[in-house]
Amino acid sequence: MSQLPRPAHARRRRVAAVALALLGLLLTPAALPSAAALLPEAGPRSAPSATNAPIVPIATTVAPGGTAALTGYAIRSAAEVPDPAAAVSTPGYPTAGWHRAGPRSTVLAALVADGTHPDPFYSTDQQRIPRRDFADPWWYRSDFTLPDTSERTSLDFSGVVSAADVYVNGRRVASAAEVAGMYTRHEIDITRLVRAGTNTVAFRIHPNDPRKHLTLGWLDWLQPPPDANMGIVRDVLVRRRGSVSLHDAHVVTRLHVPPPVPAAGPATGSSSVESTGSSSGAAAASAPAELTVKARVRNDSPGTTTATVSAAIGGTGIVLREDVTLRAQETRTLVFAPNRHPQLRLQRPALWWPAGMGPQNLYGLHVTATVTGRRSDSVRHAFGIRDVKAPVDSVGARRYTINGRPLLIRGAGWSADELLRWDTTAAEDRIKAALDAGLNTFRLEGHIEPDEFFDLADRHGFLVLPGWECCDKWEGPVNPTGTGEKWNAADRLTARASMAAEAARLRDHPSVLSFLIGSDFAPDAQTERDYLDALRAADWPTPVIPAASAVTTALSGPSGMRMTGPYDWVPPSYWYDKREGGATGFNSETSAGPSIPTLDTLRRTLSPAELETLWKSPSAPQYHRSPSRTFNTLKLFNDALTHRYGAPRSLADYVAKAQLGQYENVRAQFEAYARNATDRTGPSTGLVYWMFNSGWTSLHWQLVDRYLDQGGAYYGAKKANEPLHIQYSYDDRTVAVVNRRAAAVSGLTARVTLFDTTGTSLYDRTVRGLRVGGDGATATALTVPAVRGLRAVSAAAGGPDSTYLARLTLTDRAGREVSRNVYWLSTRPDVLEYDAGDWYHTPTTAYGDLTGLNALAAATVSATARTTRHAGSVSTTTVTIRNTGRGNTPALLTDLHLIDGRGAPVLPVRWNDNQISLWPGESAVLTAEHRTAGPPGPAGPAGGPLRVRISGWNTPTTHITPSSR
């Protein structure tokens, strides 16, 4: 199968609230307090279109010594603005007929918000938005107010897509040639131009084209927005400071613990710029650390000045001071190092750990410059102490450890919102959902989110793998099948400036695991050198990966990663074969492609005609799949669904079969990588499921949909990634126990029972006294016999012999069930033709037969529920569900959904378990955490009663109303 080439595919606001939050870090190294969780997700809004009334965003007031973000903009196409830039950027310029935009907004996001254009997330409404509206530059105009001009004033910003001419009070302060690239950071001194009172800043934003500009595009992820995301998508800050200013303040941490012992041969090296420390997990908790504080100090006054610079490390009592004398306009790097300041050696530091491995301890850095006893400037931010190592082992796989403990990357691709709208609550909801599904890492291929994203990742212990995009301008010099143009000298400067800016922004975030300087292709030698120089200059602390694909470069060495896909449907057994995308090494992009959302979401996404096409025309193009001709249909997925489960009889039947198929496939993918992580040869070290979410309403590459509803794909991942988990292997029929907890577990009992579709038991065995080590260790409990040898038993019982069920349970020493896993299997294997494969899938020439599931008798379940309101805005609904049937038929993949008075899902919601399978007499207690809406009582978000909808593969849909307390 040919891996490469492949076609084009796939600020922080420094306002008072954040400052106060960070100030708290100076008191303790404990983790940041939780943000207000579970608030409604912001989405496209419908509002009156722009009118002739002037659009005047609230002017930002910047106090002496303060920093504030512009609060919003009046925007309009430059083709509709005949006046010169000097007039447009002058205070008092009339803005009648302009549109209002938020402080971070693309043009289209603003026009959708004010109702000028329709919601692009429904049906094909995005096609109704004319691209010609975005062919010319757009003006972004905003005011800010200064009470006086006693201090120096500057503009500090990044996030311009794609380039901008910048004006202040009628004067141009930067050209589009200078302000180019989404990730470049710019600080412009505007002291000579500002006045007491109202001041105006105006950006003339140039159109974006990801093939021509170092910004971002959407590859084959989704239908790209008509404006190509032109706009300003990060905060524009107005800073006021004294004569001496601070820049680039950060902390370099070094943790002294022994190196890890490789599990599969010696390491052959690591492409770290400077990987500090390493560990042998057990010693990490008592390992000492060294801190080095650095900052550049600049004298902006016309004469020689002496400043006192102090640095405080919160939670340690460390306060350092040093006087520095600077000539006019001189800049000097000040270093507080352990050799001169021994208090920077911490004997028992509070370490930062990923979620599930330990606490997310954070410290605070506060650096202040004073001149003649008066504060001139100060900066503060959080940082964490942790060590990341990622050597390439003897079989060529990148193997991560954190603080010395082995780390199997269970990741997924993260997508920004299609219109690049930032919503902290929505992002936190998604991070929590990923944690709940047992994931530990997001890969950001381009689309590197604003500071709040990384703050959330730090707080919740979620790892991040940021990096540059494939296939567009970022890979223009090296990707022969991409669409990006070659670079000129200016592009190289922009690329290096982008790397320098992002390195400085991300380096102190302990959640950032590495940086991928290439995606499908490694950068050329000159670009790689530029990137690495920029990273070194920024004191980048973690390994640098030359590409997400299997490449080796002269400077960085082997990537230790591979990009073999697949990206479209393959059967569950595929993941166990150690070739192509199977469970070996580190696969940076991989999944079985399509992911059909729940019926609730489909009805919010597609028109009635599109819903009919979805299940009746399996080869039809699907607008909500992909713009790529490779992925614009669901044919491979639908063919497999029909062969394995039977042709769909209705839309509801199609969706039900899709959930079954997605559950078994995603579960198998994560289980195979978990089992093979401890192999002696060809171990799996990481996988990135492609993808976790979509930037819009989609039919593929997602574990959760746009509305955070959860279906088979999500619950398959959640089941596979349980902390203590029992699982079946499709390749050799072994039953294994995987323990992701730190400590070993003993006294476990595993039971495996096989049933035919009438519920007749075919095989039943119990194994007691199991022990499994910690940190991802695996223990094999038993091997299940081949079911073809049991056909006679099934036939004698009168049941079908091609489809059967496997129930796996794991109980602890006290007899409590700690893991439960149910499989639907076939005596007929799925057969793959590897020699006919390509870069995105391996053909299946024969399919397993799971059509016996259609013969399952209807199951009956009963349930009771209670909703408890907690302090704040969170409630818990507890449901006790029981299979009350009298026969032997299980209630297969029983799904619980909280719904409101209109029958719509209550989202987001986090269930402790869901889509469960129960045999007659069995019961389960499921809990859901969700937002509280309305006054006390059973009222749901839509004013009607909150209800629990219970449905399943062979369970009629019923509803119950929880009691409340």
PDB file of C-alpha atoms in Angstrom, residues 46-271:
ATOM      1  CA  SER A  46     -29.498  34.839  13.504  1.00  0.00           C
ATOM      2  CA  ALA A  47     -29.794  38.570  14.042  1.00  0.00           C
ATOM      3  CA  PRO A  48     -30.790  41.602  12.024  1.00  0.00           C
ATOM      4  CA  SER A  49     -28.492  42.433   9.144  1.00  0.00           C
ATOM      5  CA  ALA A  50     -26.359  45.540   9.092  1.00  0.00           C
ATOM      6  CA  THR A  51     -28.318  48.773   8.866  1.00  0.00           C
ATOM      7  CA  ASN A  52     -27.478  52.379   8.176  1.00  0.00           C
ATOM      8  CA  ALA A  53     -26.997  52.992  11.896  1.00  0.00           C
ATOM      9  CA  PRO A  54     -23.327  53.571  12.738  1.00  0.00           C
ATOM     10  CA  ILE A  55     -21.499  50.500  14.036  1.00  0.00           C
ATOM     11  CA  VAL A  56     -19.484  51.693  17.005  1.00  0.00           C
ATOM     12  CA  PRO A  57     -17.898  48.908  19.072  1.00  0.00           C
ATOM     13  CA  ILE A  58     -17.361  49.827  22.699  1.00  0.00           C
ATOM     14  CA  ALA A  59     -14.055  51.642  22.834  1.00  0.00           C
ATOM     15  CA  THR A  60     -11.392  49.843  24.818  1.00  0.00           C
ATOM     16  CA  THR A  61     -10.091  51.933  27.722  1.00  0.00           C
ATOM     17  CA  VAL A  62      -6.476  51.253  28.620  1.00  0.00           C
ATOM     18  CA  ALA A  63      -5.409  52.445  32.042  1.00  0.00           C
ATOM     19  CA  PRO A  64      -1.834  53.490  32.831  1.00  0.00           C
ATOM     20  CA  GLY A  65       0.343  50.414  33.109  1.00  0.00           C
ATOM     21  CA  GLY A  66      -2.433  48.257  31.703  1.00  0.00           C
ATOM     22  CA  THR A  67      -3.041  45.957  28.778  1.00  0.00           C
ATOM     23  CA  ALA A  68      -6.429  45.511  27.149  1.00  0.00           C
ATOM     24  CA  ALA A  69      -7.801  43.799  24.067  1.00  0.00           C
ATOM     25  CA  LEU A  70      -9.824  45.662  21.483  1.00  0.00           C
ATOM     26  CA  THR A  71     -13.453  44.802  22.206  1.00  0.00           C
ATOM     27  CA  GLY A  72     -14.625  44.480  18.609  1.00  0.00           C
ATOM     28  CA  TYR A  73     -14.679  46.032  15.168  1.00  0.00           C
ATOM     29  CA  ALA A  74     -16.792  47.735  12.589  1.00  0.00           C
ATOM     30  CA  ILE A  75     -16.053  45.884   9.340  1.00  0.00           C
ATOM     31  CA  ARG A  76     -16.842  46.440   5.688  1.00  0.00           C
ATOM     32  CA  SER A  77     -15.534  45.384   2.305  1.00  0.00           C
ATOM     33  CA  ALA A  78     -12.940  47.849   1.028  1.00  0.00           C
ATOM     34  CA  ALA A  79     -14.750  47.719  -2.326  1.00  0.00           C
ATOM     35  CA  GLU A  80     -17.626  49.551  -0.605  1.00  0.00           C
ATOM     36  CA  VAL A  81     -15.432  52.122   1.152  1.00  0.00           C
ATOM     37  CA  PRO A  82     -14.311  54.858  -1.245  1.00  0.00           C
ATOM     38  CA  ASP A  83     -12.456  56.935   1.342  1.00  0.00           C
ATOM     39  CA  PRO A  84      -8.687  56.774   1.756  1.00  0.00           C
ATOM     40  CA  ALA A  85      -7.097  54.819   4.578  1.00  0.00           C
ATOM     41  CA  ALA A  86      -6.099  58.007   6.392  1.00  0.00           C
ATOM     42  CA  ALA A  87      -9.766  58.930   6.705  1.00  0.00           C
ATOM     43  CA  VAL A  88     -10.999  55.453   7.625  1.00  0.00           C
ATOM     44  CA  SER A  89      -8.462  55.231  10.437  1.00  0.00           C
ATOM     45  CA  THR A  90      -9.238  58.639  11.916  1.00  0.00           C
ATOM     46  CA  PRO A  91     -11.377  58.928  15.079  1.00  0.00           C
ATOM     47  CA  GLY A  92     -14.967  59.869  14.318  1.00  0.00           C
ATOM     48  CA  TYR A  93     -15.094  58.345  10.858  1.00  0.00           C
ATOM     49  CA  PRO A  94     -18.738  57.442  10.099  1.00  0.00           C
ATOM     50  CA  THR A  95     -19.543  53.700   9.981  1.00  0.00           C
ATOM     51  CA  ALA A  96     -23.159  53.682   8.832  1.00  0.00           C
ATOM     52  CA  GLY A  97     -23.776  50.522   6.772  1.00  0.00           C
ATOM     53  CA  TRP A  98     -20.856  48.659   8.331  1.00  0.00           C
ATOM     54  CA  HIS A  99     -21.116  45.323  10.151  1.00  0.00           C
ATOM     55  CA  ARG A 100     -20.234  44.529  13.735  1.00  0.00           C
ATOM     56  CA  ALA A 101     -17.563  41.925  14.467  1.00  0.00           C
ATOM     57  CA  GLY A 102     -16.286  40.550  17.733  1.00  0.00           C
ATOM     58  CA  PRO A 103     -12.722  40.943  19.009  1.00  0.00           C
ATOM     59  CA  ARG A 104     -11.755  37.718  17.242  1.00  0.00           C
ATOM     60  CA  SER A 105     -13.742  37.202  14.098  1.00  0.00           C
ATOM     61  CA  THR A 106     -13.476  36.189  10.500  1.00  0.00           C
ATOM     62  CA  VAL A 107     -15.537  38.177   8.024  1.00  0.00           C
ATOM     63  CA  LEU A 108     -17.983  35.335   7.480  1.00  0.00           C
ATOM     64  CA  ALA A 109     -18.386  34.696  11.207  1.00  0.00           C
ATOM     65  CA  ALA A 110     -19.498  38.320  11.612  1.00  0.00           C
ATOM     66  CA  LEU A 111     -21.858  38.166   8.642  1.00  0.00           C
ATOM     67  CA  VAL A 112     -23.446  34.945   9.864  1.00  0.00           C
ATOM     68  CA  ALA A 113     -23.820  36.391  13.363  1.00  0.00           C
ATOM     69  CA  ASP A 114     -25.692  39.466  12.104  1.00  0.00           C
ATOM     70  CA  GLY A 115     -27.913  37.478   9.738  1.00  0.00           C
ATOM     71  CA  THR A 116     -26.399  38.731   6.476  1.00  0.00           C
ATOM     72  CA  HIS A 117     -25.649  35.163   5.418  1.00  0.00           C
ATOM     73  CA  PRO A 118     -27.368  31.882   6.366  1.00  0.00           C
ATOM     74  CA  ASP A 119     -26.110  29.307   8.807  1.00  0.00           C
ATOM     75  CA  PRO A 120     -23.456  27.415   6.808  1.00  0.00           C
ATOM     76  CA  PHE A 121     -23.774  24.344   9.015  1.00  0.00           C
ATOM     77  CA  TYR A 122     -27.178  23.210   7.741  1.00  0.00           C
ATOM     78  CA  SER A 123     -27.695  21.284   4.521  1.00  0.00           C
ATOM     79  CA  THR A 124     -26.080  23.051   1.536  1.00  0.00           C
ATOM     80  CA  ASP A 125     -26.801  26.560   2.829  1.00  0.00           C
ATOM     81  CA  GLN A 126     -23.091  27.396   2.692  1.00  0.00           C
ATOM     82  CA  GLN A 127     -23.306  27.257  -1.091  1.00  0.00           C
ATOM     83  CA  ARG A 128     -25.731  30.184  -0.982  1.00  0.00           C
ATOM     84  CA  ILE A 129     -22.967  32.480   0.311  1.00  0.00           C
ATOM     85  CA  PRO A 130     -21.301  34.224  -2.678  1.00  0.00           C
ATOM     86  CA  ARG A 131     -17.525  33.956  -2.714  1.00  0.00           C
ATOM     87  CA  ARG A 132     -17.270  37.226  -4.628  1.00  0.00           C
ATOM     88  CA  ASP A 133     -18.127  39.055  -1.376  1.00  0.00           C
ATOM     89  CA  PHE A 134     -14.663  38.138  -0.118  1.00  0.00           C
ATOM     90  CA  ALA A 135     -12.551  38.800  -3.204  1.00  0.00           C
ATOM     91  CA  ASP A 136     -11.478  42.254  -1.975  1.00  0.00           C
ATOM     92  CA  PRO A 137      -9.812  43.378   1.249  1.00  0.00           C
ATOM     93  CA  TRP A 138     -12.003  44.141   4.244  1.00  0.00           C
ATOM     94  CA  TRP A 139     -11.623  46.970   6.719  1.00  0.00           C
ATOM     95  CA  TYR A 140     -11.551  46.179  10.461  1.00  0.00           C
ATOM     96  CA  ARG A 141     -11.887  49.396  12.463  1.00  0.00           C
ATOM     97  CA  SER A 142     -11.854  49.872  16.255  1.00  0.00           C
ATOM     98  CA  ASP A 143     -11.331  52.613  18.859  1.00  0.00           C
ATOM     99  CA  PHE A 144      -9.471  52.653  22.131  1.00  0.00           C
ATOM    100  CA  THR A 145      -9.291  55.343  24.792  1.00  0.00           C
ATOM    101  CA  LEU A 146      -6.276  56.581  26.721  1.00  0.00           C
ATOM    102  CA  PRO A 147      -6.735  58.798  29.784  1.00  0.00           C
ATOM    103  CA  ASP A 148      -3.295  60.317  29.161  1.00  0.00           C
ATOM    104  CA  THR A 149      -0.116  59.797  27.157  1.00  0.00           C
ATOM    105  CA  SER A 150       2.319  59.565  30.044  1.00  0.00           C
ATOM    106  CA  GLU A 151       3.498  56.057  29.061  1.00  0.00           C
ATOM    107  CA  ARG A 152       4.614  54.267  25.967  1.00  0.00           C
ATOM    108  CA  THR A 153       1.852  52.585  23.971  1.00  0.00           C
ATOM    109  CA  SER A 154       2.091  49.645  21.588  1.00  0.00           C
ATOM    110  CA  LEU A 155      -0.100  47.290  19.599  1.00  0.00           C
ATOM    111  CA  ASP A 156       0.604  43.596  20.188  1.00  0.00           C
ATOM    112  CA  PHE A 157      -1.139  41.043  17.977  1.00  0.00           C
ATOM    113  CA  SER A 158      -1.077  37.909  15.862  1.00  0.00           C
ATOM    114  CA  GLY A 159      -3.832  35.959  14.128  1.00  0.00           C
ATOM    115  CA  VAL A 160      -4.250  38.065  10.986  1.00  0.00           C
ATOM    116  CA  VAL A 161      -5.573  36.008   8.077  1.00  0.00           C
ATOM    117  CA  SER A 162      -3.903  36.489   5.667  1.00  0.00           C
ATOM    118  CA  ALA A 163      -2.139  39.877   5.815  1.00  0.00           C
ATOM    119  CA  ALA A 164      -2.961  43.462   6.737  1.00  0.00           C
ATOM    120  CA  ASP A 165      -2.005  47.073   6.286  1.00  0.00           C
ATOM    121  CA  VAL A 166      -2.277  48.630   9.761  1.00  0.00           C
ATOM    122  CA  TYR A 167      -3.192  52.262  10.473  1.00  0.00           C
ATOM    123  CA  VAL A 168      -3.420  54.290  13.666  1.00  0.00           C
ATOM    124  CA  ASN A 169      -4.998  57.744  13.777  1.00  0.00           C
ATOM    125  CA  GLY A 170      -4.628  58.255  10.034  1.00  0.00           C
ATOM    126  CA  ARG A 171      -1.052  56.966   9.714  1.00  0.00           C
ATOM    127  CA  ARG A 172       0.109  53.645   8.373  1.00  0.00           C
ATOM    128  CA  VAL A 173       2.241  51.830  10.951  1.00  0.00           C
ATOM    129  CA  ALA A 174       2.776  48.537   9.093  1.00  0.00           C
ATOM    130  CA  SER A 175       2.237  47.166   5.598  1.00  0.00           C
ATOM    131  CA  ALA A 176       0.762  43.856   4.458  1.00  0.00           C
ATOM    132  CA  ALA A 177       4.258  42.775   3.473  1.00  0.00           C
ATOM    133  CA  GLU A 178       5.250  43.111   7.135  1.00  0.00           C
ATOM    134  CA  VAL A 179       2.046  41.793   8.740  1.00  0.00           C
ATOM    135  CA  ALA A 180       1.765  38.509   6.837  1.00  0.00           C
ATOM    136  CA  GLY A 181       0.965  35.008   8.048  1.00  0.00           C
ATOM    137  CA  MET A 182      -1.541  33.949  10.661  1.00  0.00           C
ATOM    138  CA  TYR A 183       1.031  32.951  13.269  1.00  0.00           C
ATOM    139  CA  THR A 184       3.500  35.818  13.109  1.00  0.00           C
ATOM    140  CA  ARG A 185       3.436  38.137  16.132  1.00  0.00           C
ATOM    141  CA  HIS A 186       3.798  41.885  15.833  1.00  0.00           C
ATOM    142  CA  GLU A 187       4.470  44.553  18.432  1.00  0.00           C
ATOM    143  CA  ILE A 188       4.261  48.072  17.024  1.00  0.00           C
ATOM    144  CA  ASP A 189       5.213  51.144  19.051  1.00  0.00           C
ATOM    145  CA  ILE A 190       2.524  53.769  18.454  1.00  0.00           C
ATOM    146  CA  THR A 191       3.531  56.176  21.247  1.00  0.00           C
ATOM    147  CA  ARG A 192       4.127  59.091  18.855  1.00  0.00           C
ATOM    148  CA  LEU A 193       0.710  58.693  17.225  1.00  0.00           C
ATOM    149  CA  VAL A 194      -1.684  58.301  20.133  1.00  0.00           C
ATOM    150  CA  ARG A 195      -3.461  61.089  22.025  1.00  0.00           C
ATOM    151  CA  ALA A 196      -5.414  61.403  25.244  1.00  0.00           C
ATOM    152  CA  GLY A 197      -9.015  60.430  24.504  1.00  0.00           C
ATOM    153  CA  THR A 198     -10.203  58.395  21.541  1.00  0.00           C
ATOM    154  CA  ASN A 199      -7.766  56.719  19.177  1.00  0.00           C
ATOM    155  CA  THR A 200      -8.480  54.558  16.144  1.00  0.00           C
ATOM    156  CA  VAL A 201      -6.746  51.479  14.799  1.00  0.00           C
ATOM    157  CA  ALA A 202      -7.755  50.099  11.406  1.00  0.00           C
ATOM    158  CA  PHE A 203      -6.662  46.933   9.629  1.00  0.00           C
ATOM    159  CA  ARG A 204      -7.117  46.476   5.909  1.00  0.00           C
ATOM    160  CA  ILE A 205      -7.285  42.668   5.803  1.00  0.00           C
ATOM    161  CA  HIS A 206      -6.259  41.028   2.547  1.00  0.00           C
ATOM    162  CA  PRO A 207      -8.083  37.939   1.217  1.00  0.00           C
ATOM    163  CA  ASN A 208      -6.751  34.569   2.229  1.00  0.00           C
ATOM    164  CA  ASP A 209      -5.745  31.674   0.022  1.00  0.00           C
ATOM    165  CA  PRO A 210      -4.091  28.782   1.884  1.00  0.00           C
ATOM    166  CA  ARG A 211      -2.347  27.748  -1.322  1.00  0.00           C
ATOM    167  CA  LYS A 212      -0.583  31.124  -1.453  1.00  0.00           C
ATOM    168  CA  HIS A 213      -0.307  32.254   2.173  1.00  0.00           C
ATOM    169  CA  LEU A 214       1.159  30.767   5.336  1.00  0.00           C
ATOM    170  CA  THR A 215      -2.147  30.753   7.172  1.00  0.00           C
ATOM    171  CA  LEU A 216      -4.545  27.809   7.331  1.00  0.00           C
ATOM    172  CA  GLY A 217      -6.912  25.840   5.148  1.00  0.00           C
ATOM    173  CA  TRP A 218      -9.284  22.908   5.492  1.00  0.00           C
ATOM    174  CA  LEU A 219      -7.776  20.329   3.160  1.00  0.00           C
ATOM    175  CA  ASP A 220     -10.353  17.540   2.845  1.00  0.00           C
ATOM    176  CA  TRP A 221     -11.743  17.897   6.372  1.00  0.00           C
ATOM    177  CA  LEU A 222     -14.876  19.853   5.443  1.00  0.00           C
ATOM    178  CA  GLN A 223     -16.363  22.183   2.848  1.00  0.00           C
ATOM    179  CA  PRO A 224     -14.135  25.275   3.202  1.00  0.00           C
ATOM    180  CA  PRO A 225     -15.790  28.572   4.151  1.00  0.00           C
ATOM    181  CA  PRO A 226     -16.322  31.009   1.265  1.00  0.00           C
ATOM    182  CA  ASP A 227     -14.237  33.738   2.919  1.00  0.00           C
ATOM    183  CA  ALA A 228     -11.313  31.335   3.479  1.00  0.00           C
ATOM    184  CA  ASN A 229     -11.297  32.594   7.099  1.00  0.00           C
ATOM    185  CA  MET A 230     -10.043  36.090   6.295  1.00  0.00           C
ATOM    186  CA  GLY A 231     -10.112  38.276   9.396  1.00  0.00           C
ATOM    187  CA  ILE A 232      -8.483  38.713  12.799  1.00  0.00           C
ATOM    188  CA  VAL A 233      -8.815  35.607  14.941  1.00  0.00           C
ATOM    189  CA  ARG A 234      -6.699  36.459  17.985  1.00  0.00           C
ATOM    190  CA  ASP A 235      -6.840  39.439  20.318  1.00  0.00           C
ATOM    191  CA  VAL A 236      -5.295  42.758  19.371  1.00  0.00           C
ATOM    192  CA  LEU A 237      -3.782  44.112  22.573  1.00  0.00           C
ATOM    193  CA  VAL A 238      -3.055  47.707  23.462  1.00  0.00           C
ATOM    194  CA  ARG A 239      -0.168  47.808  25.938  1.00  0.00           C
ATOM    195  CA  ARG A 240       0.936  50.728  28.122  1.00  0.00           C
ATOM    196  CA  ARG A 241       4.304  50.575  29.840  1.00  0.00           C
ATOM    197  CA  GLY A 242       7.030  52.747  31.294  1.00  0.00           C
ATOM    198  CA  SER A 243      10.428  53.440  29.848  1.00  0.00           C
ATOM    199  CA  VAL A 244      11.746  49.930  30.536  1.00  0.00           C
ATOM    200  CA  SER A 245       9.765  47.003  29.152  1.00  0.00           C
ATOM    201  CA  LEU A 246       9.901  43.232  29.586  1.00  0.00           C
ATOM    202  CA  HIS A 247       9.710  40.723  26.771  1.00  0.00           C
ATOM    203  CA  ASP A 248       9.930  36.973  26.299  1.00  0.00           C
ATOM    204  CA  ALA A 249       9.787  36.095  30.000  1.00  0.00           C
ATOM    205  CA  HIS A 250       9.779  32.339  30.539  1.00  0.00           C
ATOM    206  CA  VAL A 251      11.039  29.505  32.722  1.00  0.00           C
ATOM    207  CA  VAL A 252      13.327  26.704  31.602  1.00  0.00           C
ATOM    208  CA  THR A 253      12.788  23.628  33.765  1.00  0.00           C
ATOM    209  CA  ARG A 254      15.076  20.640  34.210  1.00  0.00           C
ATOM    210  CA  LEU A 255      13.969  17.557  36.112  1.00  0.00           C
ATOM    211  CA  HIS A 256      16.731  15.252  37.348  1.00  0.00           C
ATOM    212  CA  VAL A 257      15.551  11.652  37.275  1.00  0.00           C
ATOM    213  CA  PRO A 258      17.121   8.502  35.838  1.00  0.00           C
ATOM    214  CA  PRO A 259      16.495   7.658  32.175  1.00  0.00           C
ATOM    215  CA  PRO A 260      13.853   5.056  31.353  1.00  0.00           C
ATOM    216  CA  VAL A 261      14.704   1.495  30.419  1.00  0.00           C
ATOM    217  CA  PRO A 262      13.371   0.799  26.896  1.00  0.00           C
ATOM    218  CA  ALA A 263      10.878  -2.040  26.685  1.00  0.00           C
ATOM    219  CA  ALA A 264      11.706  -3.028  23.120  1.00  0.00           C
ATOM    220  CA  GLY A 265      15.372  -2.519  22.496  1.00  0.00           C
ATOM    221  CA  PRO A 266      17.651   0.456  22.982  1.00  0.00           C
ATOM    222  CA  ALA A 267      16.727   3.901  21.806  1.00  0.00           C
ATOM    223  CA  THR A 268      18.479   5.126  18.707  1.00  0.00           C
ATOM    224  CA  GLY A 269      18.111   8.808  19.460  1.00  0.00           C
ATOM    225  CA  SER A 270      15.603  11.588  19.778  1.00  0.00           C
ATOM    226  CA  SER A 271      15.094  14.657  17.662  1.00  0.00           C
TER     227      SER A 271
END
